[in-house]
């Protein structure tokens, strides 16, 4: 499995979706935010510094930073999505996170920008076509909450 092999290389960041995470994690009765954060924390403890689990329209759950803090993040769209759907939104999310990290912004700010980029991708026809004004407006509306306590 490609994801498992990639994780063994201990990259700085991984961004599985929930189905992919479930495929490499111990079986769960329910994949709620706490369970997703727990699986993400296991990856973080293995040396991956940022684990971002994309949940589609429900946002993301992420584990990262120096302490292995877990967050849930979401932004609502302020207008209908384009007919092209979500194609490219995960890539746009990763691009936003990467830009913020290259700018040496903290993990929370990187997640906010990533969520905004992924959502902005939904508003324009075609994958990866994001309007900077959409990104900035959506970034201001992102809700990012801590889940539980950081790793000890």
CSV table of C-alpha atoms in Angstrom, one decimal:
chain,number,residue,atom,x,y,z
A,1,UNK,CA,0.0,0.0,0.0
A,2,UNK,CA,1.5,3.3,-1.1
A,3,UNK,CA,0.4,5.3,1.9
A,4,UNK,CA,1.9,2.8,4.4
A,5,UNK,CA,5.2,2.9,2.4
A,6,UNK,CA,5.2,6.6,2.3
A,7,UNK,CA,4.6,6.8,6.1
A,8,UNK,CA,7.6,4.5,6.6
A,9,UNK,CA,9.8,7.1,5.0
A,10,UNK,CA,8.8,9.5,7.8
A,11,UNK,CA,7.9,12.6,5.7
A,12,UNK,CA,7.3,15.9,7.4
A,13,UNK,CA,3.6,15.8,6.6
A,14,UNK,CA,0.9,13.4,5.4
A,15,UNK,CA,-2.6,14.2,4.3
A,16,UNK,CA,-4.7,11.0,4.1
A,17,UNK,CA,-8.5,11.2,3.8
A,18,UNK,CA,-10.5,9.3,6.4
A,19,UNK,CA,-10.8,6.2,4.2
A,20,UNK,CA,-7.1,6.1,3.8
A,21,UNK,CA,-6.4,6.6,7.5
A,22,UNK,CA,-8.9,3.9,8.4
A,23,UNK,CA,-7.0,1.5,6.0
A,24,UNK,CA,-3.7,1.9,8.0
A,25,UNK,CA,-5.1,2.2,11.5
A,26,UNK,CA,-6.5,-0.2,14.1
A,27,UNK,CA,-10.2,-0.9,13.5
A,28,UNK,CA,-12.6,1.7,15.1
A,29,UNK,CA,-16.3,1.3,15.9
A,30,UNK,CA,-16.8,4.9,15.1
A,31,UNK,CA,-14.5,7.4,13.4
A,32,UNK,CA,-15.4,10.5,15.5
A,33,UNK,CA,-12.9,13.5,15.9
A,34,UNK,CA,-11.3,11.9,19.0
A,35,UNK,CA,-10.7,8.6,17.2
A,36,UNK,CA,-9.3,10.4,14.1
A,37,UNK,CA,-7.1,12.5,16.3
A,38,UNK,CA,-5.8,9.4,18.1
A,39,UNK,CA,-4.9,7.7,14.9
A,40,UNK,CA,-3.2,10.9,13.7
A,41,UNK,CA,-1.3,11.2,17.0
A,42,UNK,CA,0.0,7.7,16.5
A,43,UNK,CA,1.5,8.8,13.2
A,44,UNK,CA,2.8,12.0,14.8
A,45,UNK,CA,4.5,9.9,17.5
A,46,UNK,CA,6.2,7.9,14.7
A,47,UNK,CA,8.0,11.0,13.6
A,48,UNK,CA,5.6,12.7,11.1
A,49,UNK,CA,5.4,16.3,12.3
A,50,UNK,CA,2.1,17.2,10.7
A,51,UNK,CA,-0.8,14.8,10.1
A,52,UNK,CA,-3.8,16.3,8.3
A,53,UNK,CA,-6.8,14.1,7.8
A,54,UNK,CA,-9.2,15.6,5.2
A,55,UNK,CA,-12.9,15.0,5.8
A,56,UNK,CA,-14.4,16.6,2.7
A,57,UNK,CA,-17.2,19.0,3.5
A,58,UNK,CA,-16.7,18.3,7.2
A,59,UNK,CA,-13.2,19.9,7.1
A,60,UNK,CA,-10.2,18.3,8.7
A,61,UNK,CA,-8.6,16.9,11.8
A,62,UNK,CA,-4.9,17.5,12.2
A,63,UNK,CA,-2.2,16.6,14.7
A,64,UNK,CA,1.1,18.5,14.8
A,65,UNK,CA,3.3,21.2,16.2
A,66,UNK,CA,5.9,20.6,18.8
A,67,UNK,CA,3.5,19.0,21.3
A,68,UNK,CA,1.3,16.9,19.1
A,69,UNK,CA,-1.7,19.1,19.5
A,70,UNK,CA,-4.9,18.0,17.7
A,71,UNK,CA,-7.3,20.3,16.0
A,72,UNK,CA,-10.5,20.1,14.1
A,73,UNK,CA,-11.0,22.7,11.4
A,74,UNK,CA,-13.9,23.8,9.1
A,75,UNK,CA,-15.1,26.7,7.0
A,76,UNK,CA,-18.6,27.1,5.6
A,77,UNK,CA,-18.9,28.4,2.0
A,78,UNK,CA,-20.4,31.8,1.6
A,79,UNK,CA,-21.9,31.0,-1.8
A,80,UNK,CA,-22.7,27.8,-3.8
A,81,UNK,CA,-19.9,25.6,-5.0
A,82,UNK,CA,-19.0,25.5,-8.7
A,83,UNK,CA,-20.4,22.6,-10.7
A,84,UNK,CA,-17.0,21.1,-11.1
A,85,UNK,CA,-17.2,19.9,-7.4
A,86,UNK,CA,-14.3,19.1,-5.1
A,87,UNK,CA,-11.7,17.9,-7.6
A,88,UNK,CA,-8.4,19.5,-6.6
A,89,UNK,CA,-9.5,20.7,-3.2
A,90,UNK,CA,-7.2,18.4,-1.3
A,91,UNK,CA,-4.3,19.5,-3.4
A,92,UNK,CA,-5.2,23.1,-2.9
A,93,UNK,CA,-5.4,22.4,0.9
A,94,UNK,CA,-1.9,20.9,0.9
A,95,UNK,CA,-0.6,23.9,-1.2
A,96,UNK,CA,-2.0,26.4,1.3
A,97,UNK,CA,-0.4,24.5,4.2
A,98,UNK,CA,2.9,24.3,2.4
A,99,UNK,CA,2.9,28.0,1.6
A,100,UNK,CA,2.2,28.9,5.3
A,101,UNK,CA,4.9,26.5,6.6
A,102,UNK,CA,7.4,27.9,4.1
A,103,UNK,CA,6.6,31.4,5.5
A,104,UNK,CA,7.4,29.9,8.9
A,105,UNK,CA,3.9,30.4,10.2
A,106,UNK,CA,2.7,28.2,13.1
A,107,UNK,CA,0.7,25.1,12.4
A,108,UNK,CA,-2.6,26.7,13.3
A,109,UNK,CA,-2.1,29.4,10.7
A,110,UNK,CA,-1.0,26.8,8.2
A,111,UNK,CA,-4.2,24.8,8.8
A,112,UNK,CA,-6.3,27.9,8.4
A,113,UNK,CA,-4.7,28.8,5.1
A,114,UNK,CA,-5.0,25.2,3.9
A,115,UNK,CA,-8.7,25.0,4.8
A,116,UNK,CA,-9.3,28.3,3.0
A,117,UNK,CA,-7.5,27.2,-0.1
A,118,UNK,CA,-9.4,23.9,-0.2
A,119,UNK,CA,-12.7,25.7,0.2
A,120,UNK,CA,-11.8,28.4,-2.3
A,121,UNK,CA,-11.1,25.7,-4.9
A,122,UNK,CA,-14.8,24.8,-4.7
A,123,UNK,CA,-15.9,28.3,-5.7
A,124,UNK,CA,-14.4,28.4,-9.2
A,125,UNK,CA,-14.7,26.1,-12.2
A,126,UNK,CA,-11.8,23.8,-12.7
A,127,UNK,CA,-9.4,22.2,-10.2
A,128,UNK,CA,-6.8,24.5,-8.6
A,129,UNK,CA,-8.4,27.7,-9.7
A,130,UNK,CA,-8.5,29.8,-6.6
A,131,UNK,CA,-9.1,33.5,-6.3
A,132,UNK,CA,-6.9,35.1,-3.7
A,133,UNK,CA,-9.8,37.3,-2.5
A,134,UNK,CA,-11.8,34.1,-1.8
A,135,UNK,CA,-8.9,32.6,0.1
A,136,UNK,CA,-8.5,35.6,2.3
A,137,UNK,CA,-12.2,35.9,3.0
A,138,UNK,CA,-12.6,32.2,3.8
A,139,UNK,CA,-9.4,32.2,5.9
A,140,UNK,CA,-11.0,34.8,8.2
A,141,UNK,CA,-14.0,32.6,8.6
A,142,UNK,CA,-12.2,29.3,9.4
A,143,UNK,CA,-13.1,27.7,12.7
A,144,UNK,CA,-10.2,25.8,14.3
A,145,UNK,CA,-10.6,24.1,17.6
A,146,UNK,CA,-8.3,22.1,19.8
A,147,UNK,CA,-9.2,18.5,20.4
A,148,UNK,CA,-8.1,17.1,23.8
A,149,UNK,CA,-4.7,17.7,25.3
A,150,UNK,CA,-1.3,17.7,23.5
A,151,UNK,CA,0.8,14.5,23.6
A,152,UNK,CA,2.7,14.2,26.8
